[in-house]
Amino acid sequence: AAVALILLTGLAGPATAQQTRADPIRAAIAEVKAEEAKGRPLVQRMAQLVKENEDKKKLYDGTDREMKALQPRLDRYNSNLAKYDAALGEYSKRVDAYNAKCGGTLPQAQYRACLTEKGDLAGRKIELDRDKNTLEADRQALETELKAKTDRLAAISKEMTANLQAWERAQKDY
């Protein structure tokens, strides 16, 4: 029994020493695990922000492509506007010429010719007004569409910037 008591006492001494030496290691492991647990949500949040920005970048790129796809319509509008401006300039010259030759008292034959020309000018004015209204409707439609897309690009860009700033804050906290 005495031998057993010595053995038990002898075992108790070194085991306690080993346990005491292992305590700082266990504490360090616990601290690392606590830091990992604290950092895990930050890493997840950072990953979420990266994913959100990737999705927003796709939306941005899609909206940008849509905006660029408007270019042929914009070119067509500008071309039609240039044609309208040229036609309006020609009409203005015809009106000036009409006023120069048809003003005042005229012989009967010249008066009839002026009435015919006045009718032609009135018809042309109706055509030009119709063209102007069509151009104005096209301009408004393009302007509305461009503004909507530009506003969308600005909003997406703002959201991406906010995500980047949140990501940077999360990285500092990590």
PDB file of C-alpha atoms in Angstrom:
ATOM      1  CA  ALA A   1       0.000   0.000   0.000  1.00  0.00           C
ATOM      2  CA  ALA A   2       2.898   2.307   0.703  1.00  0.00           C
ATOM      3  CA  VAL A   3       4.283   1.666  -2.762  1.00  0.00           C
ATOM      4  CA  ALA A   4       0.961   2.473  -4.306  1.00  0.00           C
ATOM      5  CA  LEU A   5       0.756   5.666  -2.305  1.00  0.00           C
ATOM      6  CA  ILE A   6       4.216   6.740  -3.505  1.00  0.00           C
ATOM      7  CA  LEU A   7       3.311   5.968  -7.067  1.00  0.00           C
ATOM      8  CA  LEU A   8       0.084   7.927  -6.819  1.00  0.00           C
ATOM      9  CA  THR A   9       1.849  10.822  -5.160  1.00  0.00           C
ATOM     10  CA  GLY A  10       4.639  10.678  -7.717  1.00  0.00           C
ATOM     11  CA  LEU A  11       2.159  10.731 -10.585  1.00  0.00           C
ATOM     12  CA  ALA A  12       0.220  13.593  -9.126  1.00  0.00           C
ATOM     13  CA  GLY A  13       3.302  15.842  -8.944  1.00  0.00           C
ATOM     14  CA  PRO A  14       4.481  15.670 -12.577  1.00  0.00           C
ATOM     15  CA  ALA A  15       0.902  15.700 -13.972  1.00  0.00           C
ATOM     16  CA  THR A  16       0.183  18.932 -12.189  1.00  0.00           C
ATOM     17  CA  ALA A  17       3.417  20.421 -13.542  1.00  0.00           C
ATOM     18  CA  GLN A  18       2.514  19.356 -17.070  1.00  0.00           C
ATOM     19  CA  GLN A  19      -0.956  20.775 -16.642  1.00  0.00           C
ATOM     20  CA  THR A  20       0.516  24.070 -15.410  1.00  0.00           C
ATOM     21  CA  ARG A  21       2.850  24.260 -18.431  1.00  0.00           C
ATOM     22  CA  ALA A  22      -0.076  23.516 -20.791  1.00  0.00           C
ATOM     23  CA  ASP A  23      -2.324  26.237 -19.357  1.00  0.00           C
ATOM     24  CA  PRO A  24      -0.668  29.122 -21.299  1.00  0.00           C
ATOM     25  CA  ILE A  25      -0.913  27.060 -24.493  1.00  0.00           C
ATOM     26  CA  ARG A  26      -4.571  26.314 -23.816  1.00  0.00           C
ATOM     27  CA  ALA A  27      -5.182  30.001 -23.067  1.00  0.00           C
ATOM     28  CA  ALA A  28      -3.449  31.004 -26.301  1.00  0.00           C
ATOM     29  CA  ILE A  29      -5.513  28.487 -28.281  1.00  0.00           C
ATOM     30  CA  ALA A  30      -8.693  29.798 -26.639  1.00  0.00           C
ATOM     31  CA  GLU A  31      -7.653  33.361 -27.474  1.00  0.00           C
ATOM     32  CA  VAL A  32      -7.001  32.423 -31.115  1.00  0.00           C
ATOM     33  CA  LYS A  33     -10.384  30.677 -31.294  1.00  0.00           C
ATOM     34  CA  ALA A  34     -12.067  33.754 -29.779  1.00  0.00           C
ATOM     35  CA  GLU A  35     -10.362  35.999 -32.351  1.00  0.00           C
ATOM     36  CA  GLU A  36     -11.396  33.638 -35.130  1.00  0.00           C
ATOM     37  CA  ALA A  37     -14.989  33.687 -33.867  1.00  0.00           C
ATOM     38  CA  LYS A  38     -14.878  37.482 -33.708  1.00  0.00           C
ATOM     39  CA  GLY A  39     -13.298  37.748 -37.171  1.00  0.00           C
ATOM     40  CA  ARG A  40     -15.559  35.210 -38.879  1.00  0.00           C
ATOM     41  CA  PRO A  41     -18.558  37.591 -39.145  1.00  0.00           C
ATOM     42  CA  LEU A  42     -16.255  40.322 -40.461  1.00  0.00           C
ATOM     43  CA  VAL A  43     -14.833  38.011 -43.113  1.00  0.00           C
ATOM     44  CA  GLN A  44     -18.361  36.926 -44.030  1.00  0.00           C
ATOM     45  CA  ARG A  45     -19.482  40.571 -44.234  1.00  0.00           C
ATOM     46  CA  MET A  46     -16.476  41.423 -46.403  1.00  0.00           C
ATOM     47  CA  ALA A  47     -17.262  38.495 -48.707  1.00  0.00           C
ATOM     48  CA  GLN A  48     -20.895  39.617 -48.869  1.00  0.00           C
ATOM     49  CA  LEU A  49     -19.838  43.159 -49.804  1.00  0.00           C
ATOM     50  CA  VAL A  50     -17.534  41.826 -52.525  1.00  0.00           C
ATOM     51  CA  LYS A  51     -20.394  39.720 -53.942  1.00  0.00           C
ATOM     52  CA  GLU A  52     -22.781  42.693 -53.822  1.00  0.00           C
ATOM     53  CA  ASN A  53     -20.272  44.857 -55.684  1.00  0.00           C
ATOM     54  CA  GLU A  54     -19.784  42.156 -58.312  1.00  0.00           C
ATOM     55  CA  ASP A  55     -23.569  42.071 -58.817  1.00  0.00           C
ATOM     56  CA  LYS A  56     -23.736  45.867 -58.924  1.00  0.00           C
ATOM     57  CA  LYS A  57     -20.890  45.943 -61.454  1.00  0.00           C
ATOM     58  CA  LYS A  58     -22.922  43.632 -63.691  1.00  0.00           C
ATOM     59  CA  LEU A  59     -25.923  45.962 -63.375  1.00  0.00           C
ATOM     60  CA  TYR A  60     -23.698  48.957 -64.088  1.00  0.00           C
ATOM     61  CA  ASP A  61     -22.169  47.329 -67.151  1.00  0.00           C
ATOM     62  CA  GLY A  62     -25.611  46.278 -68.429  1.00  0.00           C
ATOM     63  CA  THR A  63     -27.000  49.789 -67.995  1.00  0.00           C
ATOM     64  CA  ASP A  64     -23.901  51.231 -69.652  1.00  0.00           C
ATOM     65  CA  ARG A  65     -24.421  48.902 -72.644  1.00  0.00           C
ATOM     66  CA  GLU A  66     -28.056  49.992 -72.842  1.00  0.00           C
ATOM     67  CA  MET A  67     -26.938  53.599 -72.820  1.00  0.00           C
ATOM     68  CA  LYS A  68     -24.421  52.970 -75.596  1.00  0.00           C
ATOM     69  CA  ALA A  69     -27.140  51.174 -77.568  1.00  0.00           C
ATOM     70  CA  LEU A  70     -29.007  54.500 -77.676  1.00  0.00           C
ATOM     71  CA  GLN A  71     -26.225  55.995 -79.807  1.00  0.00           C
ATOM     72  CA  PRO A  72     -27.745  54.976 -83.187  1.00  0.00           C
ATOM     73  CA  ARG A  73     -31.036  56.630 -82.154  1.00  0.00           C
ATOM     74  CA  LEU A  74     -29.155  59.711 -81.040  1.00  0.00           C
ATOM     75  CA  ASP A  75     -27.226  59.813 -84.321  1.00  0.00           C
ATOM     76  CA  ARG A  76     -30.485  59.436 -86.279  1.00  0.00           C
ATOM     77  CA  TYR A  77     -32.055  62.240 -84.241  1.00  0.00           C
ATOM     78  CA  ASN A  78     -29.073  64.528 -84.896  1.00  0.00           C
ATOM     79  CA  SER A  79     -29.208  63.709 -88.597  1.00  0.00           C
ATOM     80  CA  ASN A  80     -32.949  64.449 -88.737  1.00  0.00           C
ATOM     81  CA  LEU A  81     -32.390  67.678 -86.813  1.00  0.00           C
ATOM     82  CA  ALA A  82     -29.727  68.767 -89.312  1.00  0.00           C
ATOM     83  CA  LYS A  83     -32.119  67.998 -92.210  1.00  0.00           C
ATOM     84  CA  TYR A  84     -34.873  69.936 -90.458  1.00  0.00           C
ATOM     85  CA  ASP A  85     -32.581  72.919 -89.865  1.00  0.00           C
ATOM     86  CA  ALA A  86     -31.567  72.891 -93.549  1.00  0.00           C
ATOM     87  CA  ALA A  87     -35.208  72.652 -94.665  1.00  0.00           C
ATOM     88  CA  LEU A  88     -36.179  75.464 -92.282  1.00  0.00           C
ATOM     89  CA  GLY A  89     -33.364  77.631 -93.683  1.00  0.00           C
ATOM     90  CA  GLU A  90     -34.555  76.936 -97.239  1.00  0.00           C
ATOM     91  CA  TYR A  91     -38.158  77.725 -96.231  1.00  0.00           C
ATOM     92  CA  SER A  92     -37.044  80.988 -94.632  1.00  0.00           C
ATOM     93  CA  LYS A  93     -35.286  81.994 -97.880  1.00  0.00           C
ATOM     94  CA  ARG A  94     -38.439  81.163 -99.873  1.00  0.00           C
ATOM     95  CA  VAL A  95     -40.550  83.271 -97.508  1.00  0.00           C
ATOM     96  CA  ASP A  96     -38.129  86.185 -97.839  1.00  0.00           C
ATOM     97  CA  ALA A  97     -38.242  85.883-101.640  1.00  0.00           C
ATOM     98  CA  TYR A  98     -42.053  85.673-101.553  1.00  0.00           C
ATOM     99  CA  ASN A  99     -42.305  88.787 -99.383  1.00  0.00           C
ATOM    100  CA  ALA A 100     -39.949  90.681-101.684  1.00  0.00           C
ATOM    101  CA  LYS A 101     -41.895  89.937-104.861  1.00  0.00           C
ATOM    102  CA  CYS A 102     -45.446  89.703-103.517  1.00  0.00           C
ATOM    103  CA  GLY A 103     -45.629  92.763-101.277  1.00  0.00           C
ATOM    104  CA  GLY A 104     -47.706  95.805-102.173  1.00  0.00           C
ATOM    105  CA  THR A 105     -50.084  96.279-105.121  1.00  0.00           C
ATOM    106  CA  LEU A 106     -49.560  93.722-107.877  1.00  0.00           C
ATOM    107  CA  PRO A 107     -50.863  93.138-111.375  1.00  0.00           C
ATOM    108  CA  GLN A 108     -53.571  90.445-111.500  1.00  0.00           C
ATOM    109  CA  ALA A 109     -51.346  87.726-113.052  1.00  0.00           C
ATOM    110  CA  GLN A 110     -48.568  88.273-110.521  1.00  0.00           C
ATOM    111  CA  TYR A 111     -51.126  88.363-107.683  1.00  0.00           C
ATOM    112  CA  ARG A 112     -52.479  84.921-108.718  1.00  0.00           C
ATOM    113  CA  ALA A 113     -48.940  83.540-108.907  1.00  0.00           C
ATOM    114  CA  CYS A 114     -48.285  84.893-105.419  1.00  0.00           C
ATOM    115  CA  LEU A 115     -51.468  83.248-104.099  1.00  0.00           C
ATOM    116  CA  THR A 116     -50.322  79.904-105.527  1.00  0.00           C
ATOM    117  CA  GLU A 117     -46.894  80.350-103.998  1.00  0.00           C
ATOM    118  CA  LYS A 118     -48.448  81.404-100.684  1.00  0.00           C
ATOM    119  CA  GLY A 119     -50.435  78.144-100.674  1.00  0.00           C
ATOM    120  CA  ASP A 120     -47.235  76.165-101.372  1.00  0.00           C
ATOM    121  CA  LEU A 121     -45.463  77.980 -98.544  1.00  0.00           C
ATOM    122  CA  ALA A 122     -48.356  77.312 -96.165  1.00  0.00           C
ATOM    123  CA  GLY A 123     -48.247  73.603 -97.057  1.00  0.00           C
ATOM    124  CA  ARG A 124     -44.501  73.541 -96.497  1.00  0.00           C
ATOM    125  CA  LYS A 125     -44.956  75.311 -93.144  1.00  0.00           C
ATOM    126  CA  ILE A 126     -47.410  72.583 -92.070  1.00  0.00           C
ATOM    127  CA  GLU A 127     -44.851  69.903 -93.050  1.00  0.00           C
ATOM    128  CA  LEU A 128     -42.074  71.701 -91.156  1.00  0.00           C
ATOM    129  CA  ASP A 129     -44.265  72.083 -88.052  1.00  0.00           C
ATOM    130  CA  ARG A 130     -45.073  68.356 -88.179  1.00  0.00           C
ATOM    131  CA  ASP A 131     -41.365  67.539 -88.534  1.00  0.00           C
ATOM    132  CA  LYS A 132     -40.563  69.867 -85.630  1.00  0.00           C
ATOM    133  CA  ASN A 133     -43.169  68.156 -83.423  1.00  0.00           C
ATOM    134  CA  THR A 134     -41.777  64.723 -84.349  1.00  0.00           C
ATOM    135  CA  LEU A 135     -38.242  65.895 -83.547  1.00  0.00           C
ATOM    136  CA  GLU A 136     -39.386  67.339 -80.236  1.00  0.00           C
ATOM    137  CA  ALA A 137     -41.101  64.068 -79.268  1.00  0.00           C
ATOM    138  CA  ASP A 138     -37.959  62.123 -80.232  1.00  0.00           C
ATOM    139  CA  ARG A 139     -35.782  64.532 -78.245  1.00  0.00           C
ATOM    140  CA  GLN A 140     -37.950  64.227 -75.162  1.00  0.00           C
ATOM    141  CA  ALA A 141     -38.016  60.417 -75.388  1.00  0.00           C
ATOM    142  CA  LEU A 142     -34.227  60.243 -75.789  1.00  0.00           C
ATOM    143  CA  GLU A 143     -33.685  62.756 -72.995  1.00  0.00           C
ATOM    144  CA  THR A 144     -35.969  60.806 -70.645  1.00  0.00           C
ATOM    145  CA  GLU A 145     -34.260  57.529 -71.448  1.00  0.00           C
ATOM    146  CA  LEU A 146     -30.754  58.986 -71.148  1.00  0.00           C
ATOM    147  CA  LYS A 147     -31.614  60.673 -67.844  1.00  0.00           C
ATOM    148  CA  ALA A 148     -33.062  57.457 -66.412  1.00  0.00           C
ATOM    149  CA  LYS A 149     -29.965  55.495 -67.404  1.00  0.00           C
ATOM    150  CA  THR A 150     -27.586  58.210 -66.214  1.00  0.00           C
ATOM    151  CA  ASP A 151     -29.414  58.398 -62.877  1.00  0.00           C
ATOM    152  CA  ARG A 152     -29.287  54.592 -62.607  1.00  0.00           C
ATOM    153  CA  LEU A 153     -25.528  54.579 -63.299  1.00  0.00           C
ATOM    154  CA  ALA A 154     -25.013  57.270 -60.654  1.00  0.00           C
ATOM    155  CA  ALA A 155     -27.087  55.339 -58.095  1.00  0.00           C
ATOM    156  CA  ILE A 156     -25.220  52.090 -58.760  1.00  0.00           C
ATOM    157  CA  SER A 157     -21.901  53.899 -58.538  1.00  0.00           C
ATOM    158  CA  LYS A 158     -22.938  55.453 -55.217  1.00  0.00           C
ATOM    159  CA  GLU A 159     -23.973  52.026 -53.878  1.00  0.00           C
ATOM    160  CA  MET A 160     -20.667  50.506 -55.014  1.00  0.00           C
ATOM    161  CA  THR A 161     -18.735  53.297 -53.298  1.00  0.00           C
ATOM    162  CA  ALA A 162     -20.707  52.767 -50.070  1.00  0.00           C
ATOM    163  CA  ASN A 163     -19.981  49.021 -50.270  1.00  0.00           C
ATOM    164  CA  LEU A 164     -16.279  49.685 -50.812  1.00  0.00           C
ATOM    165  CA  GLN A 165     -16.182  52.007 -47.810  1.00  0.00           C
ATOM    166  CA  ALA A 166     -18.010  49.400 -45.675  1.00  0.00           C
ATOM    167  CA  TRP A 167     -15.539  46.772 -46.880  1.00  0.00           C
ATOM    168  CA  GLU A 168     -12.604  48.998 -45.928  1.00  0.00           C
ATOM    169  CA  ARG A 169     -14.098  49.585 -42.448  1.00  0.00           C
ATOM    170  CA  ALA A 170     -14.618  45.834 -42.006  1.00  0.00           C
ATOM    171  CA  GLN A 171     -11.030  45.226 -43.109  1.00  0.00           C
ATOM    172  CA  LYS A 172      -9.756  47.706 -40.492  1.00  0.00           C
ATOM    173  CA  ASP A 173     -11.852  45.981 -37.823  1.00  0.00           C
ATOM    174  CA  TYR A 174     -10.444  42.638 -38.869  1.00  0.00           C
TER     175      TYR A 174
END
